[in-house]
Short mmCIF file of C-alpha atoms in Angstrom, two decimals:
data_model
loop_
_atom_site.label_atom_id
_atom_site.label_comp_id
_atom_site.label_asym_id
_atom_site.label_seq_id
_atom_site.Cartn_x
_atom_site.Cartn_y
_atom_site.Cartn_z
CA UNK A 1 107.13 99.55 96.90
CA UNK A 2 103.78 100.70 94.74
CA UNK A 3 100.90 98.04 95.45
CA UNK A 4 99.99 96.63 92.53
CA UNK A 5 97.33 98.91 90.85
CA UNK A 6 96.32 97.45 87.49
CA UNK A 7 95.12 99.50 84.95
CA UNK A 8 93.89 101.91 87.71
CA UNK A 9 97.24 103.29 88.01
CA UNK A 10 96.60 106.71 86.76
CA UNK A 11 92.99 107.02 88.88
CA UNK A 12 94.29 106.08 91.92
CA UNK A 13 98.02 107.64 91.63
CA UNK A 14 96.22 111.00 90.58
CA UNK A 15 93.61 111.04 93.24
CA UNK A 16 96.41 110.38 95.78
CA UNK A 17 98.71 112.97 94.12
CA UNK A 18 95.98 115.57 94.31
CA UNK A 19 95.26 115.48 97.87
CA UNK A 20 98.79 115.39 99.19
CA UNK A 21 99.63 118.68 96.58
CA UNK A 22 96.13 120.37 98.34
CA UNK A 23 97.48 119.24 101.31
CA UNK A 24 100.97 120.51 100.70
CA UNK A 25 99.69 123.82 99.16
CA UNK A 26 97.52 124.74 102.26
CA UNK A 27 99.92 123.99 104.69
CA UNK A 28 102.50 126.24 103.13
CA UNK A 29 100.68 129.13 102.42
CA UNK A 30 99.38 129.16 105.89
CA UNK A 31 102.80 128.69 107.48
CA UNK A 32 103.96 130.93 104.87
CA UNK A 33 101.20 133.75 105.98
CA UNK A 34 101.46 132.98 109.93
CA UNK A 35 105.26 133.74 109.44
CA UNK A 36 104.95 136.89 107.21
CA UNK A 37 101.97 138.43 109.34
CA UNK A 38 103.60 137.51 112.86
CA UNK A 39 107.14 139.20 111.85
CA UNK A 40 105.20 142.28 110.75
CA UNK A 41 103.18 142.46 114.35
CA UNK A 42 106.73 142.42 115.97
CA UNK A 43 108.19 145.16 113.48
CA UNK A 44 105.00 147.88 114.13
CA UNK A 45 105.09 146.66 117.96
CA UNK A 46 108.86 147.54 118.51
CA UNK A 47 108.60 150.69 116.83
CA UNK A 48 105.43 151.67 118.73
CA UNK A 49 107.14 150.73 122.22
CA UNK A 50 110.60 153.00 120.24
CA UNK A 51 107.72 156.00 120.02
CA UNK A 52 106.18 155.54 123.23
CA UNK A 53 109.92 156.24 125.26
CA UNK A 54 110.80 159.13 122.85
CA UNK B 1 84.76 129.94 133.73
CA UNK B 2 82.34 130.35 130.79
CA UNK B 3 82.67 128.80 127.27
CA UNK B 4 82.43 132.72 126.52
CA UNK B 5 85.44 133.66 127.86
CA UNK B 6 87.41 131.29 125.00
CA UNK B 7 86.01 134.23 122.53
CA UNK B 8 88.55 136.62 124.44
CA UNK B 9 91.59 137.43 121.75
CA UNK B 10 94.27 137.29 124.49
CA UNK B 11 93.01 133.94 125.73
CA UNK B 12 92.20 132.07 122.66
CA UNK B 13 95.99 133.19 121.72
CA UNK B 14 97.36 131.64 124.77
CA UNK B 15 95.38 128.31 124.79
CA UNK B 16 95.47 128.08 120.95
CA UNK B 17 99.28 128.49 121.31
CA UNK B 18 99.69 126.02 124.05
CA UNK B 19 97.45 123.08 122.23
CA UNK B 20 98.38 123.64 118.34
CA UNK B 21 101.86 121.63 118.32
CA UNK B 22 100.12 118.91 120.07
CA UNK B 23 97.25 119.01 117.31
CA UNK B 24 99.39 119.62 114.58
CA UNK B 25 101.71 116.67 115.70
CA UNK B 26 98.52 113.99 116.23
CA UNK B 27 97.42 115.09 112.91
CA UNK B 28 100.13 114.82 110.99
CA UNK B 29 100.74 111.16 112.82
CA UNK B 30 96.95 110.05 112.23
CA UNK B 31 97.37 111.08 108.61
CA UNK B 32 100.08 109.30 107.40
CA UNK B 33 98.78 106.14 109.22
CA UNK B 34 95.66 106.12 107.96
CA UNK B 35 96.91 107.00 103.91
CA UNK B 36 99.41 104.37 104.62
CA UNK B 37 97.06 101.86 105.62
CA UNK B 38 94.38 102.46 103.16
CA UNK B 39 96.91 102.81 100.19
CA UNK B 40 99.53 100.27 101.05
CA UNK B 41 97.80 97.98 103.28
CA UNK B 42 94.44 97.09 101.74
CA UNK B 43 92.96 95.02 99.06
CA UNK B 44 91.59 95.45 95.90
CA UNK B 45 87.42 95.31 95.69
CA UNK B 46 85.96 92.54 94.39
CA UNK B 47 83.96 94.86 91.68
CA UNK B 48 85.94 98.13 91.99
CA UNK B 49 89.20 96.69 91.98
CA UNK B 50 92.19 98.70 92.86
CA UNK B 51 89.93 102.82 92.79
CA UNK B 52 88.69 101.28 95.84
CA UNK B 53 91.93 103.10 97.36
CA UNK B 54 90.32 106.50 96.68
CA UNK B 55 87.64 105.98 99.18
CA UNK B 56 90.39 106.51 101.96
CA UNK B 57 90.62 110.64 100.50
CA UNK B 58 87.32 111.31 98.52
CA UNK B 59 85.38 110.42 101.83
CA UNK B 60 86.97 112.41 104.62
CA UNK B 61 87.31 115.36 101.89
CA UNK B 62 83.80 114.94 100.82
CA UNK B 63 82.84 115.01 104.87
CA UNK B 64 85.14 117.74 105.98
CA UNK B 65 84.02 120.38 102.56
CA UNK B 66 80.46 120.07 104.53
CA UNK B 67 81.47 120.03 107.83
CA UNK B 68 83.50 122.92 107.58
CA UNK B 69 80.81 125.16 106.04
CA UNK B 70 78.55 123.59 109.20
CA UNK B 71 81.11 125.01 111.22
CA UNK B 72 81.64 128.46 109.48
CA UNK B 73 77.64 128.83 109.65
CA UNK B 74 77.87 128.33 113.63
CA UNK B 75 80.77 130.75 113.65
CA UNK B 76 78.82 133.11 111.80
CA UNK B 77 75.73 132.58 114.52
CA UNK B 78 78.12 133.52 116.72
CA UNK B 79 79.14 136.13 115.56
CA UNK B 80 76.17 137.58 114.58
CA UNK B 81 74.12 137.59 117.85
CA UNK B 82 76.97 137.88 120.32
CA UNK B 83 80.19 140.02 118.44
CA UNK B 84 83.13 137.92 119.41
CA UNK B 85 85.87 139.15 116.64
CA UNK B 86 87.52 135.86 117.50
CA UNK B 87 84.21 133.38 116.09
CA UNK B 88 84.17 135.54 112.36
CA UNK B 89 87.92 135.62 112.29
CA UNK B 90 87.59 131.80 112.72
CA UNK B 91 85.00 131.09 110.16
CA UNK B 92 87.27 133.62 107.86
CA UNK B 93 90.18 131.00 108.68
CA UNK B 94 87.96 128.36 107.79
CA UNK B 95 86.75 129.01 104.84
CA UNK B 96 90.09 128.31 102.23
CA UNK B 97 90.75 124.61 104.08
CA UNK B 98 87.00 124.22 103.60
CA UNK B 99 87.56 125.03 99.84
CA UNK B 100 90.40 123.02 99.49
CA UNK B 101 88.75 120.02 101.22
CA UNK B 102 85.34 120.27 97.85
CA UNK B 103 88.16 120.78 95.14
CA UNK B 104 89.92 117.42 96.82
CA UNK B 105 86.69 116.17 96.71
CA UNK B 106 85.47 117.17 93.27
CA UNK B 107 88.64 116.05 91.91
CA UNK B 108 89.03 113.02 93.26
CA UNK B 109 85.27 112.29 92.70
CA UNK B 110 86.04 112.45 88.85
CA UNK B 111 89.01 110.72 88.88
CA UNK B 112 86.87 108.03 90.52
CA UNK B 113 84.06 108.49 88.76
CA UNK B 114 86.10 107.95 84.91
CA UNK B 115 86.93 104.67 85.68
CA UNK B 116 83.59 103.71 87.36
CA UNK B 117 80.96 105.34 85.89
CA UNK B 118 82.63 105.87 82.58
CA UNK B 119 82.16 109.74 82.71
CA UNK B 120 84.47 112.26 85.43
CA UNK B 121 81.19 114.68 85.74
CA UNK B 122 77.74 114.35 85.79
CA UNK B 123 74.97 116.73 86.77
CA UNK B 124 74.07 114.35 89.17
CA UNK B 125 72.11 115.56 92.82
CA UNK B 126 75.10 115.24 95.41
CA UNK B 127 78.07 116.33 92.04
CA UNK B 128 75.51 119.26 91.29
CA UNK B 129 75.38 120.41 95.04
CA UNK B 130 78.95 119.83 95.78
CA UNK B 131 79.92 122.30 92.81
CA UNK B 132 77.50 125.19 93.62
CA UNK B 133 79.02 124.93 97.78
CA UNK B 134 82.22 125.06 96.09
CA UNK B 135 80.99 128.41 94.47
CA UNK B 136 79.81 129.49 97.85
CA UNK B 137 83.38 128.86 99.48
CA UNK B 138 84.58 131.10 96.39
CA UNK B 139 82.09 133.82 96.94
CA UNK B 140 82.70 133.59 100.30
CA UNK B 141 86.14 134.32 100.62
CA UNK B 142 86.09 136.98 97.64
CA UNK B 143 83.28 138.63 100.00
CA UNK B 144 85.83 139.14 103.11
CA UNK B 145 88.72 140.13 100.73
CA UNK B 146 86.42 142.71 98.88
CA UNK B 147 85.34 144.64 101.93
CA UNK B 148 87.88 146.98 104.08
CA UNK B 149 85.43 147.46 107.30
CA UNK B 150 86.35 144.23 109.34
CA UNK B 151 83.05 144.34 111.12
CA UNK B 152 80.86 144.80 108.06
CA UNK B 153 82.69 142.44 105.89
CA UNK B 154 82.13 139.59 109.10
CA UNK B 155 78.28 141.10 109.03
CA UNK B 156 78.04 140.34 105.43
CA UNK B 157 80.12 137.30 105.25
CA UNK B 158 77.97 135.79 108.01
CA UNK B 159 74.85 135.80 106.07
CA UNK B 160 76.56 134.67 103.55
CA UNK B 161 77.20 131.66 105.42
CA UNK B 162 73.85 131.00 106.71
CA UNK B 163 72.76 130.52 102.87
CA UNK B 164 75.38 128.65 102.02
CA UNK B 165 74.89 126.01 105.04
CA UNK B 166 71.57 125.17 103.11
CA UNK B 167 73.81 123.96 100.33
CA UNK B 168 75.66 122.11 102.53
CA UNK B 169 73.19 120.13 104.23
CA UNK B 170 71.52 119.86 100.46
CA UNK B 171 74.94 118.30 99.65
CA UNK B 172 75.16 115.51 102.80
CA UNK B 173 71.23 114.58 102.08
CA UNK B 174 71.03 115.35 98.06
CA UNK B 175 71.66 111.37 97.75
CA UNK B 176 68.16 110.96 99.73
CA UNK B 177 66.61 113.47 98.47
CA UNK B 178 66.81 112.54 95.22
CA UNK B 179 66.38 109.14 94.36
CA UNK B 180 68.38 109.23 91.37
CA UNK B 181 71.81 109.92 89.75
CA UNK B 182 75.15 107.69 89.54
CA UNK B 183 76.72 108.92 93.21
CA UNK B 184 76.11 106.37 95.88
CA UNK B 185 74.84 106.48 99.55
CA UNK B 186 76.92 107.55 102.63
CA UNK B 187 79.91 105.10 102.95
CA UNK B 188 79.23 105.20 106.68
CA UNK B 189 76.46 104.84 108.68
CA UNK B 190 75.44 104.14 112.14
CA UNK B 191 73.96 100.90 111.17
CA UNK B 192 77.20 98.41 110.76
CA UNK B 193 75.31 96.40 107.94
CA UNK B 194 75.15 98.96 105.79
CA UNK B 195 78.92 100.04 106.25
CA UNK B 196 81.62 99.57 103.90
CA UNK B 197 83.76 96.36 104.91
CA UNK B 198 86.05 96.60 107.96
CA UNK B 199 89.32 95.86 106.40
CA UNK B 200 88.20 99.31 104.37
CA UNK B 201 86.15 101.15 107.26
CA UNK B 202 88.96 100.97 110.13
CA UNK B 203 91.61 102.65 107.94
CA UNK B 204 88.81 105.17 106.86
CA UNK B 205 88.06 105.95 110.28
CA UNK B 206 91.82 106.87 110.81
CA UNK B 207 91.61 108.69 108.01
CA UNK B 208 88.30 110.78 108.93
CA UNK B 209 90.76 111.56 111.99
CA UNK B 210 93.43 112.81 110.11
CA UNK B 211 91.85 114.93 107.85
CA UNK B 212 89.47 116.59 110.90
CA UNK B 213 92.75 116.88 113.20
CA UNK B 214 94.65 118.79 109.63
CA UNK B 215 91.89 120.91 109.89
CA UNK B 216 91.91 121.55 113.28
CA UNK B 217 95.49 122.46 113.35
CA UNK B 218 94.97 124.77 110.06
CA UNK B 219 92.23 126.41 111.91
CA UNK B 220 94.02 126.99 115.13
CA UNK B 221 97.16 128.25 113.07
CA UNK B 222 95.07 130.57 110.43
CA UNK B 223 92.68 131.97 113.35
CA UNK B 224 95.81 133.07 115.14
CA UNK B 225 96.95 134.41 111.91
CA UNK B 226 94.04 136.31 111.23
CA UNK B 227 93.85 138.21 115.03
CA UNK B 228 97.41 139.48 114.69
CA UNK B 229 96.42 140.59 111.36
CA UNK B 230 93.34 142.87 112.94
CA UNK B 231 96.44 144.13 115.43
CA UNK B 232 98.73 145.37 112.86
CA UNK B 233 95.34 146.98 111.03
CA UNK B 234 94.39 148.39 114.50
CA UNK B 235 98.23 149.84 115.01
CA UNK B 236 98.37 151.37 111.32
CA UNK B 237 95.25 153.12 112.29
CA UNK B 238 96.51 154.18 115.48
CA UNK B 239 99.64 155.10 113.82
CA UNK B 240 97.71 157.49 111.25
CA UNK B 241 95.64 158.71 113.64
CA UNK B 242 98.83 160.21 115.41
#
């Protein structure tokens, strides 16, 4: 249950709402990145290892 | 073993991959306590009634957007007198959280300040100074993504940093500075009397924790991001080069 936030609502609702999205939005696109970036490194790494015992 | 030897790719990958779950999970734990606490478990203020809630994200944010450019400008130091890839990769890592952390700030700073001061913005000392390290964060990262030599873009980032820090000390101290404007003083302070009340101050520690520890765990997970990202530039180059 919401406390009880008077005619504040928006203010406080907003400011909360704001953080937790810039929270949320950093988190993912980091995550997001690490995965992306750290797949790639294993692709180009297998296929230099596939070069080096040709 | 010297503090140096952290600097070394291989072993800030093993140590960094060892502690981040551990960080990641203590801030994520810290967090949600403390926003619980302060949102959920605390009263309205006598004169600020229920937008005292804010406090509990417009502080740490506020603290961290400064901190975080503090940190970058050490990195930088770092970097620039001793060459450890791993220090500008860091303050590269650094500097979108820290950017984050002033537009949580900024925004939650107006959405305070609307019902409080009866205006979102003013061009007061500490809003003024907030908005142009804000600009710096921008410039900053635009900076590394506009230059394709790693090592000159870190070069050029770095003093980039060091002029920015002034900014964000101006920020912390515009307040006292400045004797003037509608932002307040620090919320904390080493002197207990002048602290905000305790049923407010102990959730806003946990809080403070939180938001360091997110960062933290951002910064361990981006930094690691950003050295395997130098690998794969390092094997394309090595690739082309035949």
């Amino acid at each position: 249950m919401l406390p009880e936030l008077g005619k504040y609502t928006v203010a406080v609702l907003g400011a909360y709402g704001v953080t937790l999205a810039g929270f949320a939005l950093l988190v993912g696109a980091s995550l997001l990145r690490h995965r992306r970036v750290k797949s790639e490194l294993a692709r180009l790494e297998a296929a230099r290892r596939q070069a080096d015992e040709r | 073993m010297s503090f140096w030897e952290y600097a070394n790719p291989t072993r800030f990958m093993r140590l960094s991959g060892a502690a981040l779950p551990w960080v990641a999970g203590l801030a994520a734990l810290s967090l949600a306590a403390g926003l619980i606490w302060g949102f959920f478990l605390t009263p309205d203020d006598f004169r600020q009634g229920s937008t005292v809630k804010i406090i509990f994200i417009h502080v740490p944010a506020a603290m961290m957007a400064i901190n975080i450019y503090v940190m970058m400008f050490a990195a930088s130091l770092v970097w620039l007198i001793r060459r450890h890839h791993v220090s500008a990769l860091a303050a590269r890592a650094a500097a979108p959280v820290g950017a984050m952390m002033t537009v949580i700030a900024l925004l939650t700073g107006a959405l305070w300040g609307q019902p409080m001061w009866g205006s979102p913005w003013e061009w007061d000392p500490r809003l003024t100074s907030f908005f142009v390290l804000f600009l710096f964060y921008l410039g900053y990262i635009a900076l590394w993504a506009a230059i394709e030599d790693p090592d000159k873009a870190a070069d050029l980032t770095s003093v980039l940093a060091m002029v920015g820090s002034v900014f964000a000390v101006l920020s912390r101290y515009a307040v006292n500075f400045w004797s003037q404007g509608l932002h307040q003083g620090a919320s904390l302070s080493m002197d207990r009397q002048e602290n905000v009340s305790n049923v407010f101050w102990y959730p806003l520690l946990l809080c403070i924790a939180g938001f360091f520890l997110t960062f933290l765990a951002l910064l361990l997970l981006r930094t690691r991001t950003e050295i395997r990202a130098r690998r794969i530039r390092a094997l394309h180059q090595r690739m082309a080069a035949g």
